[in-house]
Amino acid sequence: MSVPQAPASMSIPASIPASAPTSTPAPADVLRAGRGDLDTLVALGLERLEAGDARTAAAFARAAHFVDDARIAPVRLLGQALAALGEHREAVDLLRGVLDTPRAANEPALAQGPLDEVGTRIALAWALCALTRANEAIVEFERAVRLAPRSSAALAGLGDALAQAKRYPEALDTLNRAIGLDVQYGPAYTALGRTLTEVGRAQAALKPLERALALDTGRGAPAVALGQALVRLGRLGEALPWFNRAIAIEPACAEAFRHLGRTLAALRFDKEALDCIRAARTLRHGDWPDTWMDEAGLHLRRGDFRAGWRAYEKREFAQRLANAVPPMWNGDDAIEGESLLLIAEQGLGDTLQFIRFAPRVAALGAKVTVEVQPPLRDLLRRCFAQTQVDVIARDDPRPDYTRQNSLVGMPYALQEDPATYARDVPYLFADADRLPHWRAELDAHAARAGLAAPRMRVGLVASGNPQFKLDADRSMPLAEMAPLFARTDIQWVVVQPELRERDRTALDAHPAVWWTGDALRDFDDTAALLASLDLVISVDTGVAHLSGAMGRPVWILLPYFGDWRWQHDRDDSPWYPSARLFRQPQPKDWASVVAALGAALADFPI
């Protein structure tokens, strides 16, 4: 479908805020405007809130509270205004507190509308969503739906929160219910478009987002969502004007600044991208850990590891640990004699990549325990059995420990030269007892497929976890590999436990390609199979990291805008000396990557 016409400018906005706006009406002016009457002050504040002027709304709410601090309406209004200003933690505290207070019978302002219990719960839930506390938000939205089952606002919010919690089928069903109740409710179409984009259906998202733009003209959210859909479709240049349009509608729209910055980063306008990302954080009063992750990625892709790790330490998980007990260890003091728990915070690939640092911390005199995802425990426990590092799974009892940190926080804590990151490779190894089985399996498959000998044995991973937010960018349809599957001198082995339906169809056309399926019982099996192959070709998944950590030849296929750890422009990696990187020259262009693979395979020594 066509995309509505947006302003043609691809530039960043002329005025990026250097600090959060602070101008508010003077208290005396506010009281005069409301003539000192609480109900009038609340009504004026609500009017300003609905007009998008949350700062003035907060001023009216505070004035009303000054007039009568026993009334609940001003507090509800203030909580909603603070949420609109991005002060989400304060908003959550206020709104939760007021919901726990019995409503006074003499408050007619609360009888219906945005300041009733339904409106307050919706505002609380949105603030929780902004803090990425989706499960708590779902509870509040569900309560609002029970109170007002025909409220499109409550249902649309619930759908958005379900999508944030990755409960996508429920989210889509709920959002369609919201639209069914009120076909003129624009935010429901925006949420539907966002969710479709999240599940890899960005093209389908364009139609509801077009409808949202027509209905919800006073907010920037529909334009931001359309820009995000275009980015996911690889149409980066077309996305920029939509983020600019959102900022023109809502000059303090932090989401628009953030996604404008992320898109500029993908287009390699790093300085402008950093300005926008910092502006987004300023508009949220500095309280936005996701933007610190964005900033960290900008620095790390450019090879500025010092600045990158410093920004990375301000992500949400690190901030929580900084206030935890036992205290966090971030390299600021000696660790000798301490018991340190390192937590696998992120995905399987991240754990495989960063666990190399655990023995280096142990060498400083600490007793180190690493808590990892259950599927990795046995592999990592075996590989580190001869070190001073203990490995437990998340569901195992924790030992006593005096300090803690995330595993991915170790580069910052250790402050090592990036040139040393790969010094321990290989640090993961196959179980020698399993190697004969997998070599025999490979021979048996080759015989069944009638493959000639000698032949090259190549493992292939085309897709990763479909629940990963950017999976649609990093995963490749197996059909793209068809030009290479025709080579009879290569034994192709698809090294992934699950296949998507589209990939099953592609493999049906190439019966000589072996999909291992559930023959891979665990990561030790995977490691043994990888050790039996000549080469592994993988998109950015845990298998790519496992191959690199084992020192196996691995070719990693990257989208146009790859993850920060692969940096810009390089075809090698400071993390894995045996890795070679193949990058899309344009968004969504896997055909060029496959052509480059074909040329490289012709020169690969067996």
mmCIF file of C-alpha atoms in Angstrom, residues 305-306 309 356-357 360 411-412 415-425 427 574-575:
data_model
loop_
_atom_site.group_PDB
_atom_site.id
_atom_site.type_symbol
_atom_site.label_atom_id
_atom_site.label_comp_id
_atom_site.label_asym_id
_atom_site.label_seq_id
_atom_site.Cartn_x
_atom_site.Cartn_y
_atom_site.Cartn_z
ATOM 1 C CA PHE A 305 34.883 1.155 23.974
ATOM 2 C CA ARG A 306 35.659 3.420 26.916
ATOM 3 C CA TRP A 309 31.003 0.733 28.331
ATOM 4 C CA ARG A 356 35.347 -15.205 28.914
ATOM 5 C CA PHE A 357 35.787 -12.476 31.541
ATOM 6 C CA ARG A 360 39.966 -12.944 34.576
ATOM 7 C CA PRO A 411 34.429 -5.105 30.322
ATOM 8 C CA TYR A 412 33.671 -1.883 32.198
ATOM 9 C CA GLN A 415 38.868 -1.726 31.915
ATOM 10 C CA GLU A 416 40.938 -3.938 29.620
ATOM 11 C CA ASP A 417 42.340 -2.922 26.260
ATOM 12 C CA PRO A 418 39.905 -4.180 23.575
ATOM 13 C CA ALA A 419 42.895 -5.790 21.868
ATOM 14 C CA THR A 420 42.916 -8.315 24.737
ATOM 15 C CA TYR A 421 39.272 -9.361 24.476
ATOM 16 C CA ALA A 422 40.105 -12.417 22.379
ATOM 17 C CA ARG A 423 43.228 -13.485 24.240
ATOM 18 C CA ASP A 424 41.593 -16.584 25.766
ATOM 19 C CA VAL A 425 39.935 -17.891 22.584
ATOM 20 C CA TYR A 427 37.651 -20.805 25.886
ATOM 21 C CA PRO A 574 37.850 -8.244 18.135
ATOM 22 C CA TRP A 575 35.835 -10.918 19.974
#
